[in-house]
CSV table of N, CA and C and ligand atoms in Angstrom, one decimal:
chain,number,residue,atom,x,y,z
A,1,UNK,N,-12.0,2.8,-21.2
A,1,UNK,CA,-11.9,3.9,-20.3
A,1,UNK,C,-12.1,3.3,-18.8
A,2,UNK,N,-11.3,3.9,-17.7
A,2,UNK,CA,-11.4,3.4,-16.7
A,2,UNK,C,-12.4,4.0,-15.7
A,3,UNK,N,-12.6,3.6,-14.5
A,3,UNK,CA,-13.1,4.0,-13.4
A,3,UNK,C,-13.0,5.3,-13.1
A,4,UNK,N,-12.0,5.7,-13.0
A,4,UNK,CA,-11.4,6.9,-12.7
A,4,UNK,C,-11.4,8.0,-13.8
A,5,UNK,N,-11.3,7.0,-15.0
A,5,UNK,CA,-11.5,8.5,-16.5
A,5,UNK,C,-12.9,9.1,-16.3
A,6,UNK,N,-13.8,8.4,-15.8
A,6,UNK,CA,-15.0,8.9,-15.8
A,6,UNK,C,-15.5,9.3,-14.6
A,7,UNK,N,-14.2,10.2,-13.4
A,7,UNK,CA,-14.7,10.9,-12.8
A,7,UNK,C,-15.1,9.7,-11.2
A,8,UNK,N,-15.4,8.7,-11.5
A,8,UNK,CA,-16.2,7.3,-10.7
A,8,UNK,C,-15.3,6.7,-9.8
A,9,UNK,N,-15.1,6.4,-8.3
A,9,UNK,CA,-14.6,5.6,-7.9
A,9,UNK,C,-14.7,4.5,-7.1
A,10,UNK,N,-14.0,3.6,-7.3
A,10,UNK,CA,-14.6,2.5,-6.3
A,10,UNK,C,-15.3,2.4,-4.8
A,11,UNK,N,-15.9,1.9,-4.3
A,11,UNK,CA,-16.1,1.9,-3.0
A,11,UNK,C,-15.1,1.5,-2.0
A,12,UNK,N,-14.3,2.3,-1.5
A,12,UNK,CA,-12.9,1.7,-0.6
A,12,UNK,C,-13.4,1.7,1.1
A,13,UNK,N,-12.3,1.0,2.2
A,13,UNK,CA,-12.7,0.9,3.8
A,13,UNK,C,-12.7,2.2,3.9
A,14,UNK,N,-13.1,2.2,5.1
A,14,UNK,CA,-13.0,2.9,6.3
A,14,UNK,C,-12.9,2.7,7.7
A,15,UNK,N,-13.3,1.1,7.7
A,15,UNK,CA,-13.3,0.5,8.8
A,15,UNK,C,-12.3,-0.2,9.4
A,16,UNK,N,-11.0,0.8,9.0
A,16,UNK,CA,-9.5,-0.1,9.9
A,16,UNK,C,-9.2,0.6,11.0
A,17,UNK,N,-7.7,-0.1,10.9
A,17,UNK,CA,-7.4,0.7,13.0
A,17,UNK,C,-5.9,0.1,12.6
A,18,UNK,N,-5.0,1.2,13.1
A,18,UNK,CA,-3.6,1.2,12.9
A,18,UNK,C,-3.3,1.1,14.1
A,19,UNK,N,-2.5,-0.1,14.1
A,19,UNK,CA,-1.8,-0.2,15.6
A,19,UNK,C,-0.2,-0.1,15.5
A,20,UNK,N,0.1,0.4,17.2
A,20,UNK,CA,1.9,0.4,16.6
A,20,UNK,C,2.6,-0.9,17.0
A,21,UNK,N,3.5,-1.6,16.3
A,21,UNK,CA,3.7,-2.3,16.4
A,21,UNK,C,5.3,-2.3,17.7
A,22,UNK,N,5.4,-3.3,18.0
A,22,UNK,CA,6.5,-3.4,19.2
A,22,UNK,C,7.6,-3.7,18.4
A,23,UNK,N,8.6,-2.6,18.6
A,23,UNK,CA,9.8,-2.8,17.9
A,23,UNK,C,11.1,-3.9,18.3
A,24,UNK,N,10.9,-4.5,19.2
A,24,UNK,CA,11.9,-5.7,19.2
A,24,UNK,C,11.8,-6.4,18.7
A,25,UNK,N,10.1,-6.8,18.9
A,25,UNK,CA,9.7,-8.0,17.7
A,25,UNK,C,9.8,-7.6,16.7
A,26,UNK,N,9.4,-6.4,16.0
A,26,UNK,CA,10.1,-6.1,14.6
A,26,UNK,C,11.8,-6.4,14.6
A,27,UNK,N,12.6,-6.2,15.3
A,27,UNK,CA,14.1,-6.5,15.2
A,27,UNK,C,14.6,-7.7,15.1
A,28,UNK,N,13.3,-8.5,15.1
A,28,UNK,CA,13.8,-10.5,15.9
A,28,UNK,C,13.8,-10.9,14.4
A,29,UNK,N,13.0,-10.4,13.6
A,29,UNK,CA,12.5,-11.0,12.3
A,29,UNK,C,13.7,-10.5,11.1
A,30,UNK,N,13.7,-11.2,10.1
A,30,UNK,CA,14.3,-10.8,8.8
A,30,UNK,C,14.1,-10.6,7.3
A,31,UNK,N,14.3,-9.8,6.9
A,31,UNK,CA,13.6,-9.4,5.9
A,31,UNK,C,14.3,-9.2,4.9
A,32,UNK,N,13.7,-9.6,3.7
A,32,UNK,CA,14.2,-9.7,2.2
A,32,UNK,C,14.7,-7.9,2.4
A,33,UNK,N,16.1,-7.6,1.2
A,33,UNK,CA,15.9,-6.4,1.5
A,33,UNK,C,15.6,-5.6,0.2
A,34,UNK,N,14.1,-5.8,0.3
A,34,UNK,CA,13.5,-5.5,-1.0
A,34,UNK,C,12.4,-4.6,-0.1
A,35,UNK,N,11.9,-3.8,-1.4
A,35,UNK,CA,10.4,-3.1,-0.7
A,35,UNK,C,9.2,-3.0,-1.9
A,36,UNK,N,8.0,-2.7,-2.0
A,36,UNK,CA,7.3,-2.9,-3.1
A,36,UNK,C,6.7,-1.0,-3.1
A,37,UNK,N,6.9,-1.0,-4.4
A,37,UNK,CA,6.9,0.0,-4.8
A,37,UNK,C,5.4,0.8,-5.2
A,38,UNK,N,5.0,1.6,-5.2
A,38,UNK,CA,3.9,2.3,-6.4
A,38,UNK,C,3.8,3.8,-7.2
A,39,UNK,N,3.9,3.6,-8.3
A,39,UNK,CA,3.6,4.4,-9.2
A,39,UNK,C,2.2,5.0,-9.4
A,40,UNK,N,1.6,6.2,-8.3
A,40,UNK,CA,0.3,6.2,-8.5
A,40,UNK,C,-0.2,6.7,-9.9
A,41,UNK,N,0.2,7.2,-10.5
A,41,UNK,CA,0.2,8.3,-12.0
A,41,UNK,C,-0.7,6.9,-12.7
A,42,UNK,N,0.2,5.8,-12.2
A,42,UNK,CA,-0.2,4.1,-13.1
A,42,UNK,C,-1.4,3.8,-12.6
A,43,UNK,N,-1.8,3.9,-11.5
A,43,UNK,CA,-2.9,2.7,-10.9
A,43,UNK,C,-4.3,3.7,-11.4
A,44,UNK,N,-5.0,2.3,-11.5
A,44,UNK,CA,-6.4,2.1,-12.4
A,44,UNK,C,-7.4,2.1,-11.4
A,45,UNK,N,-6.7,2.3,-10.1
A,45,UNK,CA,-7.7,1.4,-8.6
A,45,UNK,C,-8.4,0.4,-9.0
A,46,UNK,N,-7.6,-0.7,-9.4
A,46,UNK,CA,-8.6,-1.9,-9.5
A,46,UNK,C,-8.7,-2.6,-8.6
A,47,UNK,N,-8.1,-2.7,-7.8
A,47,UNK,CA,-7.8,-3.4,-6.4
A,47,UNK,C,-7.5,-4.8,-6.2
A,48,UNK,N,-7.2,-5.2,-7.7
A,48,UNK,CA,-6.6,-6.6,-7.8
A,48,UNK,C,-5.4,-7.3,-6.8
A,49,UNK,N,-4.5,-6.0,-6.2
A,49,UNK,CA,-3.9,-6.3,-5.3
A,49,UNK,C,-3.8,-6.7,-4.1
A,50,UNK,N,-5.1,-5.7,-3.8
A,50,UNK,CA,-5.5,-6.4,-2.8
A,50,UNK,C,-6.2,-7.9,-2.8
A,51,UNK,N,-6.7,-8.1,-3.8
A,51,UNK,CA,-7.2,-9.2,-3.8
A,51,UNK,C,-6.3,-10.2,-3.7
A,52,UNK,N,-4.8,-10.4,-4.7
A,52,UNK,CA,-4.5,-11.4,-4.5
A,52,UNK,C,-3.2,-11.9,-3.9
A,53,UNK,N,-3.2,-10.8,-2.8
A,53,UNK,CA,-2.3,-10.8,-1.8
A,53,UNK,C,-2.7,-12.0,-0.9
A,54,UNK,N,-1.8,-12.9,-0.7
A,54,UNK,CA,-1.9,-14.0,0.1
A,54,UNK,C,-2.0,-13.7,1.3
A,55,UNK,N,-1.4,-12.9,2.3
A,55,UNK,CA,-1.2,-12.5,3.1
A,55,UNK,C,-2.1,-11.4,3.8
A,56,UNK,N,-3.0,-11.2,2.5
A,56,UNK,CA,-3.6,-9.6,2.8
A,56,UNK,C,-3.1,-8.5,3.7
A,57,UNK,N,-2.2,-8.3,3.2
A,57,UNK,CA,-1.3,-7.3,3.8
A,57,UNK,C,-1.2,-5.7,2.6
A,58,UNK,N,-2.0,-5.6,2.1
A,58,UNK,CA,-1.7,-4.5,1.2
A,58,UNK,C,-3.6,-4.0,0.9
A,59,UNK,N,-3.7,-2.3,1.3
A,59,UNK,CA,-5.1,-1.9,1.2
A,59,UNK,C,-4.8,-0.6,0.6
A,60,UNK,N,-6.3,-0.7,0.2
A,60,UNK,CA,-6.1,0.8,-0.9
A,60,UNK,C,-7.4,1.0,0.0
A,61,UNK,N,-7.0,2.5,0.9
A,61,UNK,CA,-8.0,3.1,1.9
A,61,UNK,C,-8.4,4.6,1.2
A,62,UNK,N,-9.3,4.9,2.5
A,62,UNK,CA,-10.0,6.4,2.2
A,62,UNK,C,-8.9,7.5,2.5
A,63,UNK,N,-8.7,8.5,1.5
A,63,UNK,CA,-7.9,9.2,1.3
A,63,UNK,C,-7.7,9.8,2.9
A,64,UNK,N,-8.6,10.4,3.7
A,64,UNK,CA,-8.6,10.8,4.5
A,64,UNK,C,-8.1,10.0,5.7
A,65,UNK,N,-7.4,8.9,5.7
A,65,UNK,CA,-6.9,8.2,7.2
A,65,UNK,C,-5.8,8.9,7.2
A,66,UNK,N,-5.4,10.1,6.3
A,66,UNK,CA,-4.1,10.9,6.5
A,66,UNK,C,-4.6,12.1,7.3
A,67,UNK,N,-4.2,12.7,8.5
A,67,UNK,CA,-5.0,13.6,9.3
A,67,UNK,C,-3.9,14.6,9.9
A,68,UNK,N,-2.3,14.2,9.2
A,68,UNK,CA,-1.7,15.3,9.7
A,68,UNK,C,-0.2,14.7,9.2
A,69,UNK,N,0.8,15.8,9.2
A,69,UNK,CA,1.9,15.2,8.3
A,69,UNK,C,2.9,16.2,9.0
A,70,UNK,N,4.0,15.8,8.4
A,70,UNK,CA,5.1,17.0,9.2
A,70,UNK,C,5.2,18.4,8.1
A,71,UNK,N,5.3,17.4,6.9
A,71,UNK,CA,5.1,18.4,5.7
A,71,UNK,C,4.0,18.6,5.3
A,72,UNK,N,3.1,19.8,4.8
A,72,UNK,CA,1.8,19.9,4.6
A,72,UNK,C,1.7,20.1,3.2
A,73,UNK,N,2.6,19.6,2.3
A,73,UNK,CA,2.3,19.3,0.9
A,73,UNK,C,1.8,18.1,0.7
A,74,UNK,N,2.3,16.9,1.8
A,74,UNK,CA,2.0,15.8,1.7
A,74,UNK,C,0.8,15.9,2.3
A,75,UNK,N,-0.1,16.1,3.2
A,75,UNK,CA,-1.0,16.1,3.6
A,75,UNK,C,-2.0,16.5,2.6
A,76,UNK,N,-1.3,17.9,1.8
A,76,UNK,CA,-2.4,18.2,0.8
A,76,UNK,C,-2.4,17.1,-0.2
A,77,UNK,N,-1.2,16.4,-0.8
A,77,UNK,CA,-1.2,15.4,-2.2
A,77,UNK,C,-1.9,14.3,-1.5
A,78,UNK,N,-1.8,14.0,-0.2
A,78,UNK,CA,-2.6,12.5,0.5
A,78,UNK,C,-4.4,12.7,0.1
A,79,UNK,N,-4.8,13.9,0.3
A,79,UNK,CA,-6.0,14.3,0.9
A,79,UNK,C,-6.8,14.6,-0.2
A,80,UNK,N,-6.2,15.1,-1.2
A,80,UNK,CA,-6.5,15.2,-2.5
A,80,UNK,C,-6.5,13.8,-3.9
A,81,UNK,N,-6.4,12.9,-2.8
A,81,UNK,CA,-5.9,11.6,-3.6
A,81,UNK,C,-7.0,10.7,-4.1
A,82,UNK,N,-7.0,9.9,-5.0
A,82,UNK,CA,-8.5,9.1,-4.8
A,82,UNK,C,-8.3,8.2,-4.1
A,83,UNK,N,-6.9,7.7,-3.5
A,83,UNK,CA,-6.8,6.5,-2.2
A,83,UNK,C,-5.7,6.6,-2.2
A,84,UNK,N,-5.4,6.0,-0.4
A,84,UNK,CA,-4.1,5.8,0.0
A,84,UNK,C,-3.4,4.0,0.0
A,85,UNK,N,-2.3,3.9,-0.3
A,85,UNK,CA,-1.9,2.5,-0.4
A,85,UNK,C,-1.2,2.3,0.3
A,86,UNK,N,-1.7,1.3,1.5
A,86,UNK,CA,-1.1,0.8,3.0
A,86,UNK,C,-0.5,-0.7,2.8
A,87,UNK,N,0.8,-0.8,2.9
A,87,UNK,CA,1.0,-2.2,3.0
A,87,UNK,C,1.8,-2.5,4.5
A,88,UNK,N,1.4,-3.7,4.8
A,88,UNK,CA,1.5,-3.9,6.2
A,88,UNK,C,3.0,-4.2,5.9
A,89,UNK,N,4.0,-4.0,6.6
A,89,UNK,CA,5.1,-4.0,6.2
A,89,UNK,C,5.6,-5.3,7.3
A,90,UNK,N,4.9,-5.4,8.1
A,90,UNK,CA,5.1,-6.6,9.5
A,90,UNK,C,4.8,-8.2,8.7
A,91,UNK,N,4.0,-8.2,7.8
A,91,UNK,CA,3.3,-8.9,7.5
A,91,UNK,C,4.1,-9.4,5.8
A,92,UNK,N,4.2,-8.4,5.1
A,92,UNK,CA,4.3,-8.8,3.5
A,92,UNK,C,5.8,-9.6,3.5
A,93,UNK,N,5.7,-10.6,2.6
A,93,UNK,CA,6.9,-11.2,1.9
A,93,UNK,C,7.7,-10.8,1.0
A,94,UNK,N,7.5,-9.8,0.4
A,94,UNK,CA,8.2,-9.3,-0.8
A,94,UNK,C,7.5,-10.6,-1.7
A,95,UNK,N,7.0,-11.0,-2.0
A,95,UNK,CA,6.5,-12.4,-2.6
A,95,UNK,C,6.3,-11.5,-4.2
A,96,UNK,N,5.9,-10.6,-4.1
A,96,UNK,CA,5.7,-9.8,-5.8
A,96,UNK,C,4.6,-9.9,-6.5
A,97,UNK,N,3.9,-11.1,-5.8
A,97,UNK,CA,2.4,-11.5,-6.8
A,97,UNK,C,1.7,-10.4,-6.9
A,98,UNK,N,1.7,-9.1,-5.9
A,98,UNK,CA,0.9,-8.2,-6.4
A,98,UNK,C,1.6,-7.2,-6.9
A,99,UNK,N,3.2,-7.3,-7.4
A,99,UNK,CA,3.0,-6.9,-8.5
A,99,UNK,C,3.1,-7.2,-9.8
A,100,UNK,N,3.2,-8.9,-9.7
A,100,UNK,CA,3.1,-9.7,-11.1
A,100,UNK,C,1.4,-9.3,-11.6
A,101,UNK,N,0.7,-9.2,-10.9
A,101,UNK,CA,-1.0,-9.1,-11.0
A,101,UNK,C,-1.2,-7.5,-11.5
A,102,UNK,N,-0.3,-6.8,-10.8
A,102,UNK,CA,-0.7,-5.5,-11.1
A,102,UNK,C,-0.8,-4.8,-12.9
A,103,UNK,N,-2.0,-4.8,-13.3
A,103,UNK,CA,-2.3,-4.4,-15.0
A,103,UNK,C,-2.1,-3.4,-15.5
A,104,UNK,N,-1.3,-2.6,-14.4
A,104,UNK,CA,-0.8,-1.2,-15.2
A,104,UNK,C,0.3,-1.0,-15.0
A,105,UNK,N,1.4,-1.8,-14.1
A,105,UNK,CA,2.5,-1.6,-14.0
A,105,UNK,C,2.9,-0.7,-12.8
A,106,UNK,N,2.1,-0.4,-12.4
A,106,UNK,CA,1.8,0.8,-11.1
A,106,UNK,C,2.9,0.6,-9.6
A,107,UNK,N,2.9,-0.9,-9.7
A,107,UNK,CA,3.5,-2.0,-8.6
A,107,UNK,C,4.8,-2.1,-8.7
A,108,UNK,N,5.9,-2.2,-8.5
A,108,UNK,CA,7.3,-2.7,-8.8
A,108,UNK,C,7.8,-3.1,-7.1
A,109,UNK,N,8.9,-4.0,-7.7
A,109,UNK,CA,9.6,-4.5,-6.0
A,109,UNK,C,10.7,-3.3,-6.3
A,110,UNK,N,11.5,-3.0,-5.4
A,110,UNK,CA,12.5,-1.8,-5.3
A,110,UNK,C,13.4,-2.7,-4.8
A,111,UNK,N,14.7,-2.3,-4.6
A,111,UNK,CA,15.8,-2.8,-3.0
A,111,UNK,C,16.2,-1.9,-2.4
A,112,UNK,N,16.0,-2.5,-1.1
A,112,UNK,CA,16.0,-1.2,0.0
A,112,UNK,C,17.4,-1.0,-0.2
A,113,UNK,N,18.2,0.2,0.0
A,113,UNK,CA,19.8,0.4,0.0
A,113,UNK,C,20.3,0.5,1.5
A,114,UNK,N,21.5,-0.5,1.1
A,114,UNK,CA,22.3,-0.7,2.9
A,114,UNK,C,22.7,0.3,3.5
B,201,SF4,S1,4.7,-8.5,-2.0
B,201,SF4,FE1,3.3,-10.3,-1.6
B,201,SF4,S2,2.9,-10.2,0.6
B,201,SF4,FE2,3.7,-8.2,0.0
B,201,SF4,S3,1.8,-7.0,-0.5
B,201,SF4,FE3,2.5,-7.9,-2.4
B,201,SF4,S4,1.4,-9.8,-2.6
B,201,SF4,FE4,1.2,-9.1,-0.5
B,202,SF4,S1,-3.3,-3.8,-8.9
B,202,SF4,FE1,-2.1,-2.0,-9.7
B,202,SF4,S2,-3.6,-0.7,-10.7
B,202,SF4,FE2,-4.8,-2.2,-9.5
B,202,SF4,S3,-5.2,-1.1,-7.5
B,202,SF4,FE3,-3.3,-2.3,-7.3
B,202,SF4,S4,-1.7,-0.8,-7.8
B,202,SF4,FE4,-3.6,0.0,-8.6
């Protein structure tokens, strides 16, 4: 039984800060045209991904860093969530190790469509 069957959850941040990033330099770079996926229904919150992200570019935060949406269903499924899953998109390689690691299958790489 996991963390979560029994009601219990991990201790997650609170202590980040989202910055916006400058979009030219986003334009200079190139990128696999892949994206990593999550199946929340799957995750166990084990946070193995975060852990073995080389890059550390992928966090599982406090439900609440969502504070406003355009749709307010999302806001409700964000806020009602046991965590949100941020991956720094500036930062990640598509490299997959977190979702080779991932023990529920929760993870998948996708391809972005042209
Ligand atoms: S694909 Fe690689 S770089 Fe991106 S979040 Fe997963 S482990 Fe980190
Ligand atoms: S490794 Fe998989 S199951 Fe564990 S926290 Fe990450 S997405 Fe969830």
């Amino acid at each position: 039984m996991g963390l979560t069957d029994q009601g219990l959850h991990p201790e997650i941040y609170d202590d980040y800060k989202i910055e916006t990033v400058d979009p030219s330099w986003l334009q200079e770079r190139v990128k696999p045209k892949r994206h990593i996926g999550l199946t929340p229904e799957l995750c166990i919150l084990c946070r193995a991904c975060e852990d073995v992200c080389p890059w550390e570019c992928i966090w599982m935060l406090a439900p609440d860093i969502i504070t406003d949406a355009e749709n307010p269903e999302v806001l409700t499924l964000a806020q009602s969530s046991s965590a949100t899953f941020i991956i720094d998109d500036n930062e990640c390689t598509r490299c997959a190790i977190c979702v080779e690691r991932c023990p529920s299958d929760a993870l998948w790489l996708g391809r972005v469509e042209q």
